[in-house]
Tab-separated table of C-alpha atoms in Angstrom:
chain	number	residue	atom	x	y	z
H	1	SER	CA	66.673	20.229	51.405
H	2	LEU	CA	64.371	17.639	49.605
H	3	GLU	CA	66.974	16.992	46.946
H	4	ASN	CA	67.674	13.717	45.105
H	5	ASN	CA	64.561	11.655	46.318
H	6	LEU	CA	61.883	9.413	44.656
H	7	PHE	CA	58.674	10.746	45.866
H	8	ASN	CA	55.294	9.385	44.987
H	9	GLY	CA	51.627	10.656	45.354
H	10	THR	CA	50.581	14.252	45.453
H	11	VAL	CA	52.851	17.088	46.523
H	12	PRO	CA	51.546	17.978	50.063
H	13	ALA	CA	49.486	21.015	50.192
H	14	GLU	CA	51.396	21.994	53.408
H	15	LEU	CA	54.311	22.941	51.288
H	16	GLY	CA	52.280	26.076	50.619
H	17	ARG	CA	53.077	27.163	53.768
H	18	LEU	CA	56.735	27.799	52.628
H	19	GLU	CA	57.857	31.056	50.902
H	20	LEU	CA	59.887	29.045	48.654
H	21	ILE	CA	59.545	25.658	47.200
H	22	PRO	CA	62.848	23.679	47.208
H	23	LYS	CA	64.699	23.626	43.719
H	24	ASN	CA	65.126	20.108	43.323
H	25	VAL	CA	62.229	17.919	44.488
H	26	TYR	CA	62.716	14.730	42.487
H	27	SER	CA	59.600	12.719	42.199
H	28	VAL	CA	57.833	9.671	40.546
H	29	ALA	CA	54.276	9.921	39.386
H	30	CYS	CA	53.427	12.882	41.574
H	31	SER	CA	50.891	15.703	40.921
H	32	LEU	CA	50.652	19.219	42.253
H	33	PRO	CA	47.890	19.714	44.756
H	34	PRO	CA	45.072	22.139	43.643
H	35	ARG	CA	45.958	24.450	46.539
H	36	LEU	CA	49.411	26.018	47.255
H	37	PRO	CA	48.045	28.956	48.932
H	38	SER	CA	50.737	31.033	50.450
H	39	ILE	CA	53.854	30.546	48.273
H	40	SER	CA	54.918	33.834	47.866
H	41	HIS	CA	58.081	33.798	45.725
H	42	CYS	CA	59.200	30.847	43.751
H	43	ILE	CA	57.864	27.508	42.571
H	44	ILE	CA	60.484	25.200	40.932
H	45	PHE	CA	59.684	21.700	39.961
H	46	THR	CA	62.224	21.049	37.032
H	47	ALA	CA	63.006	17.664	35.484
H	48	ASN	CA	60.761	15.576	37.666
H	49	ASN	CA	58.038	13.135	36.543
H	50	LEU	CA	55.033	15.279	37.884
H	51	THR	CA	51.720	14.400	36.161
H	52	GLY	CA	48.245	15.692	35.979
H	53	GLY	CA	46.841	18.957	35.061
H	54	LEU	CA	48.492	22.380	36.102
H	55	PRO	CA	46.094	23.468	38.758
H	56	LEU	CA	43.748	26.482	37.911
H	57	GLU	CA	44.664	27.835	41.489
H	58	LEU	CA	48.032	28.741	40.260
H	59	ASN	CA	46.413	31.907	39.038
H	60	ASN	CA	45.832	33.012	42.644
H	61	LEU	CA	49.430	32.976	43.424
H	62	THR	CA	49.761	36.733	42.300
H	63	ARG	CA	53.081	37.358	44.271
H	64	LEU	CA	55.139	34.599	42.546
H	65	THR	CA	58.268	35.966	41.078
H	66	GLU	CA	59.502	32.688	39.543
H	67	LEU	CA	57.577	29.632	38.294
H	68	ARG	CA	59.463	26.733	36.710
H	69	LEU	CA	57.409	23.681	35.877
H	70	SER	CA	59.599	22.284	32.964
H	71	SER	CA	60.498	18.759	31.937
H	72	ASN	CA	57.439	17.141	33.518
H	73	ASN	CA	54.548	15.225	32.194
H	74	PHE	CA	51.559	17.697	32.739
H	75	THR	CA	48.569	17.169	30.706
H	76	GLY	CA	45.892	19.912	29.793
H	77	LYS	CA	45.601	23.641	29.328
H	78	MET	CA	48.058	26.326	30.270
H	79	PRO	CA	46.568	28.181	33.164
H	80	SER	CA	45.863	31.897	33.198
H	81	PHE	CA	48.441	34.281	34.434
H	82	GLU	CA	46.628	37.561	33.920
H	83	ASN	CA	46.728	38.199	37.550
H	84	TRP	CA	50.264	38.034	37.998
H	85	LYS	CA	52.194	41.179	37.933
H	86	GLN	CA	55.511	40.467	39.706
H	87	LEU	CA	56.394	37.215	37.825
H	88	GLN	CA	59.833	37.589	36.213
H	89	LYS	CA	60.576	34.002	35.066
H	90	LEU	CA	58.176	31.564	33.563
H	91	ARG	CA	59.298	28.129	32.374
H	92	ILE	CA	56.815	25.493	31.443
H	93	SER	CA	57.614	22.724	29.001
H	94	ASP	CA	56.082	19.364	27.929
H	95	LEU	CA	52.460	20.204	28.579
H	96	THR	CA	50.542	17.569	26.448
H	97	GLY	CA	46.871	17.123	25.610
H	98	GLU	CA	44.315	19.869	24.966
H	99	GLY	CA	46.024	22.938	23.536
H	100	SER	CA	45.633	26.334	24.559
H	101	GLU	CA	46.155	29.927	23.346
H	102	PHE	CA	49.207	32.055	24.198
H	103	PRO	CA	48.811	32.882	28.088
H	104	VAL	CA	47.987	36.610	28.924
H	105	LEU	CA	51.126	38.132	30.300
H	106	SER	CA	50.665	41.744	29.443
H	107	ASN	CA	50.782	42.812	33.205
H	108	MET	CA	54.247	41.254	33.532
H	109	THR	CA	56.339	44.131	32.717
H	110	GLY	CA	59.380	42.810	34.521
H	111	MET	CA	59.433	39.376	32.835
H	112	ASN	CA	63.013	38.484	32.001
H	113	LYS	CA	62.757	34.822	31.103
H	114	LEU	CA	59.869	33.533	29.195
H	115	MET	CA	60.228	29.727	28.127
H	116	PRO	CA	56.733	28.138	27.271
H	117	ARG	CA	58.194	25.040	25.277
H	118	SER	CA	56.385	22.074	23.772
H	119	CYS	CA	52.961	23.427	25.473
H	120	ASN	CA	50.632	23.016	22.585
H	121	LEU	CA	49.965	26.604	22.243
H	122	SER	CA	48.248	28.061	19.370
H	123	GLY	CA	47.192	31.190	17.900
H	124	LYS	CA	49.103	34.351	17.407
H	125	ILE	CA	51.902	35.492	19.594
H	126	PRO	CA	50.720	38.713	21.189
H	127	ASP	CA	52.167	41.946	20.116
H	128	TYR	CA	52.748	43.031	23.565
H	129	ILE	CA	55.691	40.583	23.847
H	130	ALA	CA	57.640	42.928	21.746
H	131	ASP	CA	57.211	45.676	24.445
H	132	MET	CA	58.655	43.398	27.348
H	133	THR	CA	62.032	45.087	27.137
H	134	ALA	CA	63.400	42.974	30.034
H	135	LEU	CA	63.133	39.749	28.423
H	136	ASN	CA	66.304	37.695	27.927
H	137	THR	CA	65.019	34.635	26.422
């Protein structure tokens, strides 16, 4: 467990060898590495002080079932999630800076939690959201 710590720097890319990133990795002024290559199920970095942009390489983690990057200090655009089919829970919040359109989520038929809060999203909410019958939130 890496709970209740005060790390700084960059989250080590070697964490990508894990199948599940620990739920409570507390940090100060950390950023996500651009490559978390083999994480296969879940990334949870909630209520930390993570900074920087969300790595575009997140789009390559097609086997993720859960991504929680809420309550941090990320900047930039929302990455593309169009290659993800197994994602069931997506929570991203407090994304500042350049806005982006609502991410493509149409392939995620099993999505049951969707919380893109305070992310500077613009444009229309896609019609397919109404067809995501597993959504709880």
